Amino acid sequence: VGVLGSGDFARSLAIRLVCSGFKVVIGSRNPKRKAGLFPSAAEVTFQAEAVKKTDVIFVAVFREHYSTLCDLADVLAGKILVDVSNNTEVNHHKESNAEYLASLFPACTVVKGFNVISAWTLQSGARDGNKQVLICSNNQEAKRIVAEIAQVMGFTPVDMGCMSSACEIENIPLRLLPAWKIPIFLALGLFLCFFTYNLVRQVIHPYIREQKNKFYKIPIEVVNTTLPCVAYVMLSLVYLPGVLAASSQLYYGTKYRRFPDWLDQWLQHRKQIGLLSFFCAALHAVYSLCLPMRRSHRYLLIETAVKQAVEKKMNIWVEEEVWRMEIYISVGIIALGLLSLLAITSLPSIANSLNWREFSFVQSTLGFIALVISTLHTLTYGWSRAFDENQYKFYLPPTYTLTLLVPCTVILAKVVFSLPCVHQRLLRIRRGWEKGRYVKFVLPSATGEYSSGETSSNV
Ligand code: NAP
């Protein structure tokens, strides 16, 4: 196997190829200077020499320098060139780098591949990193040969079809978390709304009504009351699209009607929404643990103790408050534990080790239990505050009452869907039954002859 270029990628590729048992020849403009950088089993020589000695040649050179290889056109004729290049921007050029290389060397067969693998992954071995190598070419035989090389190197070749896919393959390493954009904006939007709401209730209201300076609450207390709201609502948003999808199937009596695009998108982003919910819940746990460490907390504690001493109050134990707090912290910890389990099982390596039933049990059943337990956590935290007039700052209800809206709707809907009559109908729909679909029937008549007709499958 030949490699043109002696940079980072060429070096890592050569090491991996040598380790996989290939005879490797490196083509460099300055072989003497570069030879020391390569494993001794690889031969480092001039570009033309390397091309002559090999049939499959990796072009580990930037697109900008492809034209400098034109002198090699004659020796390259009939060889397979593997274009490993990437761009700096999505859709940077009109034609993909691989198509450009093919246009410069029409007598060669160009295969696009290996660009989604970094030099680091190549060196550290296929076990430590992305294992997929996306490959495309207009020549099936050349594609098969390169796929075989990838397989021997320990990677998983993925056939992406003909050369027109090269542009898409070149854009893959440049995409920044495409599946996360919507969930991140959703989380940020919710955070901003709840943060503003809590700020008004916890800081602005005491400042305006009682001229009390509570601005110190912003960095920790307001953030810590906002995070669980976001985590809880986001968790319910993981299960809400499922409820909407089931409702739509029940309403139309079929599973073959396409969901609207927004619902499709939402269903596809549930994993990311769930992971962000877990992230906010984990931050909430850390913030909560740090609450007693704050100086403001110590001052307030001492202030309350002194006040009680002055008032000669000896017994400050409120049994109901003690129980409420014990329970809400305990269920909070359980909810966080379940969310951690959901997050871990959504990792591809773990998810791949589960069968469908196990995966759906964890993600669907345990996830729903996590939502119910989080609801208990919220209810025991809020307790009777929803019925306390003093809690309505600027007529705004306590934040926890707002967060309960979507999760309770989801829980209620799930309970309705689990009723045998509804559940059975949903099951039938999901196995292909359709409302109003006519089926042919054939019945024997009294005379023994068969008469045929149509009836609705509802009947
Ligand atoms: P690099 O370290 O800059 O190496 C480029 C090599 O190209 C040089 O070492 C040079 O080797 C050779 N070259 C040939 N003609 C040249 C010319 N006219 N001017 C300058 N250099 C010339 O770059 P790299 O990181 O190895 O990347 C090489 C290719 O692999 C790029 O297309 C890149 O997009 C792709 N790639 C890289 C990575 C990565 O992780 N680095 C990952 C995926 C894809 P000689 O001096 O010996 O001729």
Coordinates of C-alpha atoms and ligand atoms in Angstrom, one line a residue:
V1 CA 0.0 0.0 0.0
G2 CA 1.4 3.4 -0.9
V3 CA 0.9 6.7 1.0
L4 CA 1.6 10.0 -0.6
G5 CA 2.6 12.6 2.0
S6 CA 4.6 12.4 5.3
G7 CA 2.5 14.5 7.6
D8 CA 0.5 13.5 10.8
F9 CA -2.1 11.5 8.9
A10 CA 0.4 9.7 6.7
R11 CA 2.4 8.8 9.7
S12 CA -0.5 7.4 11.7
L13 CA -1.8 5.6 8.6
A14 CA 1.6 4.0 8.0
I15 CA 1.9 2.8 11.6
R16 CA -1.6 1.3 11.5
L17 CA -1.0 -0.4 8.1
V18 CA 2.3 -1.8 9.2
C19 CA 0.7 -3.1 12.4
S20 CA -2.0 -4.7 10.3
G21 CA 0.5 -6.6 8.2
F22 CA 0.7 -4.5 5.0
K23 CA 3.8 -3.7 3.2
V24 CA 3.9 0.1 3.1
V25 CA 5.7 2.5 0.9
I26 CA 5.7 6.2 1.7
G27 CA 6.1 8.8 -1.1
S28 CA 7.6 12.0 0.1
R29 CA 9.1 15.1 -1.6
N30 CA 12.0 14.8 0.8
P31 CA 12.3 11.1 1.9
K32 CA 15.7 11.5 3.6
R33 CA 14.5 14.1 6.1
K34 CA 11.2 12.2 6.8
A35 CA 12.4 8.6 7.0
G36 CA 13.1 8.8 10.7
L37 CA 9.4 9.6 11.5
F38 CA 8.1 6.3 10.1
P39 CA 8.3 2.7 11.5
S40 CA 11.4 0.9 10.1
A41 CA 9.1 -1.6 8.4
A42 CA 7.8 1.1 6.1
E43 CA 9.8 2.2 3.1
V44 CA 10.2 5.9 2.6
T45 CA 11.1 7.0 -0.8
F46 CA 10.4 9.6 -3.5
Q47 CA 6.8 10.1 -4.6
A48 CA 7.2 8.6 -8.1
E49 CA 9.1 5.6 -6.7
A50 CA 6.4 4.9 -4.1
V51 CA 3.6 5.1 -6.8
K52 CA 5.5 2.7 -9.1
K53 CA 5.8 0.1 -6.3
T54 CA 2.1 0.1 -5.2
D55 CA -1.4 -0.3 -6.6
V56 CA -3.5 1.3 -3.8
I57 CA -2.3 4.8 -2.9
F58 CA -3.6 6.9 0.0
V59 CA -3.3 10.6 -0.9
A60 CA -2.5 12.1 2.5
V61 CA -2.0 15.6 1.1
F62 CA -4.3 18.6 1.4
R63 CA -6.6 19.4 -1.6
E64 CA -4.7 22.7 -2.2
H65 CA -1.6 20.6 -3.1
Y66 CA -3.3 18.0 -5.4
S67 CA -2.2 19.9 -8.5
T68 CA 1.5 19.6 -7.4
L69 CA 1.0 15.8 -7.9
C70 CA 0.1 16.2 -11.6
D71 CA 3.7 15.3 -12.6
L72 CA 3.0 11.8 -11.4
A73 CA -0.1 11.4 -13.7
D74 CA 1.7 8.9 -15.9
V75 CA 2.9 6.6 -13.1
L76 CA -0.4 6.9 -11.3
A77 CA -2.5 5.7 -14.4
G78 CA -4.5 2.6 -13.6
K79 CA -3.9 2.8 -9.8
I80 CA -6.5 3.2 -7.0
L81 CA -6.2 6.6 -5.2
V82 CA -7.8 6.9 -1.8
D83 CA -8.8 10.4 -1.0
V84 CA -8.6 11.0 2.8
S85 CA -8.9 14.7 2.8
N86 CA -11.2 17.0 4.7
N87 CA -12.2 20.6 4.3
T88 CA -12.2 23.5 6.8
E89 CA -15.9 24.5 6.1
V90 CA -19.0 22.6 5.2
N91 CA -19.6 22.6 1.4
H92 CA -16.4 24.6 1.0
H93 CA -15.9 23.8 -2.7
K94 CA -18.5 23.2 -5.5
E95 CA -17.2 19.7 -6.1
S96 CA -15.9 17.4 -3.4
N97 CA -12.2 16.9 -2.9
A98 CA -12.5 13.3 -4.2
E99 CA -14.2 14.4 -7.4
Y100 CA -11.6 17.1 -7.9
L101 CA -8.8 14.5 -7.5
A102 CA -10.6 12.3 -10.0
S103 CA -10.8 15.1 -12.4
L104 CA -7.1 15.7 -12.1
F105 CA -6.3 12.0 -12.6
P106 CA -8.9 10.6 -15.0
A107 CA -6.8 7.5 -15.6
C108 CA -7.0 6.6 -11.9
T109 CA -9.8 5.1 -9.9
V110 CA -10.6 7.3 -6.9
V111 CA -12.2 6.1 -3.7
K112 CA -13.2 8.4 -0.9
G113 CA -12.6 7.1 2.6
F114 CA -10.8 7.3 6.0
N115 CA -11.4 11.0 6.3
V116 CA -13.8 10.5 9.3
I117 CA -11.0 8.8 11.2
S118 CA -8.5 11.1 12.9
A119 CA -4.7 10.6 13.0
W120 CA -5.1 10.0 16.7
T121 CA -7.7 7.2 16.2
L122 CA -5.5 5.6 13.6
Q123 CA -2.6 5.5 16.0
S124 CA -4.4 4.5 19.1
G125 CA -6.1 1.6 17.3
A126 CA -9.6 1.0 16.2
R127 CA -10.8 -0.1 19.6
D128 CA -10.3 3.4 21.0
G129 CA -12.5 5.7 19.0
N130 CA -14.9 5.7 16.1
K131 CA -14.7 2.4 14.2
Q132 CA -16.7 3.3 11.1
V133 CA -14.9 4.1 7.9
L134 CA -17.3 5.6 5.3
I135 CA -16.4 4.7 1.7
C136 CA -17.7 5.7 -1.7
S137 CA -16.6 5.3 -5.3
N138 CA -17.9 4.8 -8.8
N139 CA -15.9 1.7 -9.1
Q140 CA -17.2 -1.3 -7.1
E141 CA -14.0 -3.3 -7.3
A142 CA -11.9 -0.4 -6.0
K143 CA -14.4 0.1 -3.2
R144 CA -14.2 -3.5 -2.3
I145 CA -10.4 -3.5 -2.1
V146 CA -10.3 -0.3 0.1
A147 CA -13.1 -1.8 2.3
E148 CA -11.0 -4.9 2.8
I149 CA -8.0 -2.9 3.8
A150 CA -10.2 -1.0 6.3
Q151 CA -11.5 -4.3 7.7
V152 CA -8.0 -5.7 8.1
M153 CA -7.0 -2.6 9.9
G154 CA -9.8 -3.2 12.5
F155 CA -12.3 -0.7 11.2
T156 CA -15.9 -1.2 10.0
P157 CA -16.2 -0.1 6.4
V158 CA -19.6 1.5 5.5
D159 CA -20.5 1.6 1.8
M160 CA -21.9 5.0 1.1
G161 CA -22.5 4.4 -2.6
C162 CA -21.1 6.2 -5.5
M163 CA -18.8 9.3 -5.7
S164 CA -21.7 11.7 -5.5
S165 CA -21.7 10.9 -1.7
A166 CA -18.2 12.2 -1.3
C167 CA -19.4 15.7 -0.4
E168 CA -21.6 14.3 2.4
I169 CA -18.7 12.2 3.7
E170 CA -16.4 15.2 3.7
N171 CA -19.0 17.3 5.6
I172 CA -19.4 14.7 8.4
P173 CA -16.2 15.6 10.4
L174 CA -17.2 19.3 10.3
R175 CA -20.6 19.1 11.8
L176 CA -20.9 20.4 15.3
L177 CA -23.3 18.2 17.3
P178 CA -26.1 18.3 14.7
A179 CA -28.5 16.2 16.8
W180 CA -28.0 18.4 19.9
K181 CA -29.0 21.8 18.4
I182 CA -32.7 21.6 19.1
P183 CA -32.4 20.0 22.6
I184 CA -29.8 22.5 23.6
F185 CA -31.9 25.4 22.5
L186 CA -34.9 23.9 24.2
A187 CA -32.9 23.5 27.5
L188 CA -31.6 27.0 27.2
G189 CA -35.1 28.4 26.5
L190 CA -36.6 26.6 29.5
F191 CA -33.6 27.7 31.7
L192 CA -34.1 31.3 30.7
C193 CA -37.9 31.3 31.3
F194 CA -37.6 29.6 34.7
F195 CA -34.6 31.6 35.7
T196 CA -36.5 34.9 35.0
Y197 CA -39.5 33.6 36.9
N198 CA -37.5 32.6 39.9
L199 CA -35.5 35.8 39.8
V200 CA -38.7 37.8 40.0
R201 CA -40.1 35.8 42.8
Q202 CA -36.9 35.4 44.9
V203 CA -35.0 38.6 44.3
I204 CA -37.1 41.3 42.6
H205 CA -40.2 40.9 44.7
P206 CA -38.5 41.3 48.1
Y207 CA -36.5 44.2 46.7
I208 CA -39.6 46.1 45.5
R209 CA -42.0 45.1 48.3
E210 CA -39.7 45.1 51.3
Q211 CA -36.6 46.9 50.1
K212 CA -34.6 43.8 51.0
N213 CA -31.4 43.1 49.1
K214 CA -31.5 39.4 48.1
F215 CA -29.3 39.7 45.0
Y216 CA -26.7 37.4 46.6
K217 CA -29.2 34.6 45.8
I218 CA -28.7 34.9 42.0
P219 CA -25.5 32.7 41.5
I220 CA -26.6 29.7 43.6
E221 CA -30.1 29.8 45.0
V222 CA -31.9 31.1 41.9
V223 CA -29.8 28.8 39.6
N224 CA -30.5 25.9 41.9
T225 CA -34.2 26.4 41.9
T226 CA -34.1 26.7 38.1
L227 CA -32.1 23.6 37.3
P228 CA -34.6 21.1 38.7
C229 CA -37.4 22.8 36.9
V230 CA -35.5 22.4 33.6
A231 CA -34.5 18.8 34.4
Y232 CA -38.1 17.8 35.4
V233 CA -39.8 19.5 32.4
M234 CA -37.2 18.1 30.0
L235 CA -37.8 14.6 31.4
S236 CA -41.5 14.9 30.7
L237 CA -40.7 16.2 27.2
V238 CA -39.0 12.9 26.5
Y239 CA -42.3 11.1 27.1
L240 CA -44.7 13.7 25.7
P241 CA -44.1 13.0 22.0
G242 CA -44.8 9.3 22.6
V243 CA -48.1 10.3 24.2
L244 CA -48.9 12.6 21.2
A245 CA -47.9 9.9 18.8
A246 CA -50.1 7.3 20.5
S247 CA -53.0 9.8 20.7
S248 CA -52.7 10.4 17.0
Q249 CA -52.7 6.7 16.2
L250 CA -55.8 6.2 18.4
Y251 CA -57.6 9.2 16.8
Y252 CA -56.9 8.2 13.2
G253 CA -57.1 4.4 14.0
T254 CA -53.9 3.6 12.1
K255 CA -50.1 3.6 12.4
Y256 CA -49.6 4.2 8.7
R257 CA -50.5 7.9 8.8
R258 CA -47.2 10.0 8.9
F259 CA -46.7 12.1 12.0
P260 CA -46.2 15.8 11.3
D261 CA -42.5 16.8 10.8
W262 CA -42.2 18.6 14.1
L263 CA -43.4 15.4 16.0
D264 CA -41.0 13.3 14.0
Q265 CA -38.1 15.6 14.8
W266 CA -39.1 15.6 18.5
L267 CA -39.3 11.8 18.6
Q268 CA -35.8 11.6 17.1
H269 CA -34.3 14.0 19.7
R270 CA -35.6 12.2 22.9
K271 CA -32.3 10.7 23.8
Q272 CA -30.5 14.1 23.7
I273 CA -33.4 15.7 25.7
G274 CA -33.2 13.0 28.3
L275 CA -29.4 13.4 28.6
L276 CA -29.8 17.1 29.1
S277 CA -32.4 16.4 31.7
F278 CA -29.9 14.2 33.5
F279 CA -27.2 16.9 33.2
C280 CA -29.5 19.5 34.8
A281 CA -30.5 17.0 37.6
A282 CA -26.9 16.2 38.3
L283 CA -26.0 19.9 38.5
H284 CA -29.0 20.4 40.8
A285 CA -27.7 17.7 43.2
V286 CA -24.2 19.2 43.3
Y287 CA -25.6 22.7 43.9
S288 CA -27.9 21.4 46.6
L289 CA -25.0 19.7 48.4
C290 CA -23.1 23.0 48.4
L291 CA -26.0 25.1 49.8
P292 CA -24.9 24.7 53.5
M293 CA -21.3 25.7 52.6
R294 CA -22.2 29.3 51.7
R295 CA -21.4 32.1 54.1
S296 CA -24.9 33.6 53.6
H297 CA -26.4 30.3 54.8
R298 CA -24.2 30.3 58.0
Y299 CA -25.1 34.0 58.7
L300 CA -28.8 33.2 58.4
L301 CA -28.5 30.1 60.5
I302 CA -26.7 32.0 63.3
E303 CA -29.2 34.9 63.0
T304 CA -32.1 32.5 63.4
A305 CA -30.5 30.8 66.4
V306 CA -29.8 34.1 68.1
K307 CA -33.4 35.2 67.5
Q308 CA -34.7 32.0 69.0
A309 CA -32.4 32.3 72.0
V310 CA -33.6 35.9 72.6
E311 CA -37.2 34.7 72.3
K312 CA -36.3 31.8 74.6
K313 CA -37.7 29.4 72.1
M314 CA -36.4 25.9 73.0
N315 CA -38.4 23.5 70.8
I316 CA -38.2 24.4 67.1
W317 CA -38.8 20.8 65.9
V318 CA -41.7 20.7 63.4
E319 CA -42.5 17.0 62.8
E320 CA -44.3 17.6 59.5
E321 CA -41.4 19.6 58.1
V322 CA -38.9 17.0 59.2
W323 CA -40.8 14.2 57.4
R324 CA -41.4 16.2 54.3
M325 CA -37.7 17.0 53.9
E326 CA -36.6 13.4 54.6
I327 CA -39.0 12.1 52.0
Y328 CA -38.3 14.7 49.3
I329 CA -34.6 14.3 49.6
S330 CA -34.8 10.5 49.5
V331 CA -37.1 10.4 46.4
G332 CA -34.9 13.0 44.8
I333 CA -31.9 10.8 45.2
I334 CA -33.8 7.8 43.8
A335 CA -35.0 9.9 40.8
L336 CA -31.3 10.9 40.1
G337 CA -30.2 7.3 40.4
L338 CA -32.8 6.2 37.8
L339 CA -31.9 9.1 35.5
S340 CA -28.2 8.0 35.7
L341 CA -29.3 4.5 34.7
L342 CA -31.2 5.9 31.7
A343 CA -28.2 8.1 30.7
I344 CA -25.8 5.2 30.9
T345 CA -27.9 2.8 28.9
S346 CA -28.3 5.4 26.2
L347 CA -24.6 5.2 25.5
P348 CA -24.1 3.2 22.2
S349 CA -21.7 0.7 23.7
I350 CA -24.1 -0.2 26.5
A351 CA -27.3 0.1 24.3
N352 CA -25.7 -2.3 21.8
S353 CA -25.2 -4.9 24.6
L354 CA -29.0 -4.9 25.4
N355 CA -31.7 -6.6 23.4
W356 CA -34.8 -4.7 22.4
R357 CA -36.9 -5.7 25.4
E358 CA -34.1 -4.8 27.9
F359 CA -33.6 -1.4 26.2
S360 CA -37.2 -0.6 26.0
F361 CA -37.7 -1.7 29.7
V362 CA -35.0 0.7 30.9
Q363 CA -35.8 3.6 28.6
S364 CA -39.6 3.3 28.6
T365 CA -40.6 1.6 31.9
L366 CA -37.8 2.8 34.2
G367 CA -37.9 6.2 32.5
F368 CA -41.6 6.6 33.2
I369 CA -41.0 5.5 36.9
A370 CA -38.2 8.2 37.1
L371 CA -40.8 10.7 35.9
V372 CA -43.3 9.6 38.6
I373 CA -40.7 9.7 41.3
S374 CA -39.5 13.1 40.2
T375 CA -43.2 14.2 40.4
L376 CA -43.2 12.9 44.0
H377 CA -40.0 14.8 44.7
T378 CA -41.6 18.0 43.4
L379 CA -44.8 17.5 45.3
T380 CA -43.1 16.8 48.6
Y381 CA -40.9 19.7 48.0
G382 CA -43.8 22.1 47.3
W383 CA -46.1 20.5 49.8
S384 CA -48.9 22.9 50.7
R385 CA -47.2 26.0 49.4
A386 CA -49.6 26.1 46.4
F387 CA -52.4 26.8 48.9
D388 CA -50.5 29.5 50.8
E389 CA -51.5 33.0 49.8
N390 CA -48.1 34.5 50.8
Q391 CA -46.4 32.3 48.3
Y392 CA -48.1 34.2 45.4
K393 CA -45.4 36.9 44.7
F394 CA -46.9 39.5 42.3
Y395 CA -49.7 37.0 42.0
L396 CA -47.3 34.5 40.5
P397 CA -47.8 30.9 41.8
P398 CA -44.8 29.0 43.2
T399 CA -42.6 27.7 40.4
Y400 CA -43.1 24.1 41.3
T401 CA -46.8 24.3 40.4
L402 CA -45.9 25.4 36.9
T403 CA -43.4 22.6 36.4
L404 CA -46.1 20.0 37.3
L405 CA -48.3 20.9 34.3
V406 CA -46.6 18.9 31.5
P407 CA -45.3 15.9 33.6
C408 CA -48.8 15.4 35.2
T409 CA -50.4 15.5 31.8
V410 CA -48.0 12.9 30.5
I411 CA -48.5 10.7 33.6
L412 CA -52.3 11.0 33.3
A413 CA -52.2 10.2 29.6
K414 CA -50.0 7.1 30.3
V415 CA -52.5 5.9 32.9
V416 CA -55.3 6.3 30.4
F417 CA -53.3 4.4 27.7
S418 CA -52.7 1.6 30.1
L419 CA -56.5 1.0 30.6
P420 CA -57.2 -2.4 29.0
C421 CA -59.6 -1.1 26.4
V422 CA -57.3 1.6 25.2
H423 CA -54.1 -0.5 25.5
Q424 CA -55.6 -3.3 23.4
R425 CA -56.7 -0.9 20.7
L426 CA -53.2 0.7 20.6
L427 CA -51.6 -2.8 20.5
R428 CA -53.8 -3.8 17.5
I429 CA -53.0 -0.5 15.7
R430 CA -49.3 -1.1 16.2
R431 CA -49.6 -4.5 14.7
G432 CA -51.1 -3.1 11.6
W433 CA -54.9 -3.0 12.3
E434 CA -56.6 0.0 10.7
K435 CA -59.9 1.7 11.5
G436 CA -62.4 1.6 8.5
R437 CA -60.2 -0.7 6.4
Y438 CA -62.4 -3.0 4.4
V439 CA -61.7 -6.7 4.3
K440 CA -63.1 -9.2 1.9
F441 CA -65.1 -12.0 3.4
V442 CA -66.4 -15.2 1.9
L443 CA -69.4 -17.0 3.5
P444 CA -71.1 -20.2 2.5
S445 CA -74.8 -19.6 1.7
A446 CA -77.7 -21.8 2.8
T447 CA -77.6 -23.6 -0.5
G448 CA -74.0 -24.5 0.1
E449 CA -72.7 -21.9 -2.5
Y450 CA -70.2 -19.3 -1.5
S451 CA -71.2 -15.6 -1.5
S452 CA -68.6 -12.9 -1.1
G453 CA -68.9 -9.3 0.1
E454 CA -67.0 -6.6 2.0
T455 CA -67.2 -5.4 5.6
S456 CA -65.3 -3.0 7.8
S457 CA -62.6 -4.7 10.0
N458 CA -64.2 -2.6 12.8
V459 CA -67.2 -4.9 12.6
Ligands
NAP1 P1 0.2 17.6 7.2 O1 0.7 17.1 8.4 O2 0.3 19.0 6.8 O3 0.8 16.7 6.0 C1 0.6 17.1 4.6 C2 1.7 16.4 3.8 O4 1.4 16.6 2.4 C3 3.1 16.9 4.0 O5 3.7 16.3 5.1 C4 3.8 16.8 2.7 O6 4.6 15.6 2.8 C5 2.7 16.4 1.7 N1 2.7 17.3 0.6 C6 2.7 16.9 -0.7 N2 2.8 17.9 -1.6 C7 2.8 19.0 -0.8 C8 2.8 20.4 -1.1 N3 2.9 20.8 -2.4 N4 2.8 21.3 -0.1 C9 2.8 20.9 1.2 N5 2.7 19.6 1.5 C10 2.7 18.7 0.5 O7 -1.3 17.2 7.1 P2 -2.1 15.9 7.7 O8 -2.7 16.3 8.9 O9 -1.3 14.8 7.6 O10 -3.3 15.8 6.6 C11 -3.1 15.3 5.3 C12 -4.5 15.0 4.7 O11 -5.2 14.1 5.5 C13 -5.3 16.2 4.6 O12 -6.0 16.2 3.3 C14 -6.3 16.1 5.7 O13 -7.5 16.7 5.5 C15 -6.5 14.6 5.8 N6 -6.9 14.2 7.2 C16 -6.1 14.4 8.3 C17 -6.6 14.0 9.5 C18 -5.7 14.3 10.8 O14 -6.2 13.9 11.9 N7 -4.6 14.9 10.7 C19 -7.8 13.3 9.7 C20 -8.5 13.0 8.5 C21 -8.1 13.5 7.3 P3 6.0 15.6 2.1 O15 6.7 16.9 2.5 O16 6.8 14.4 2.6 O17 5.8 15.6 0.6

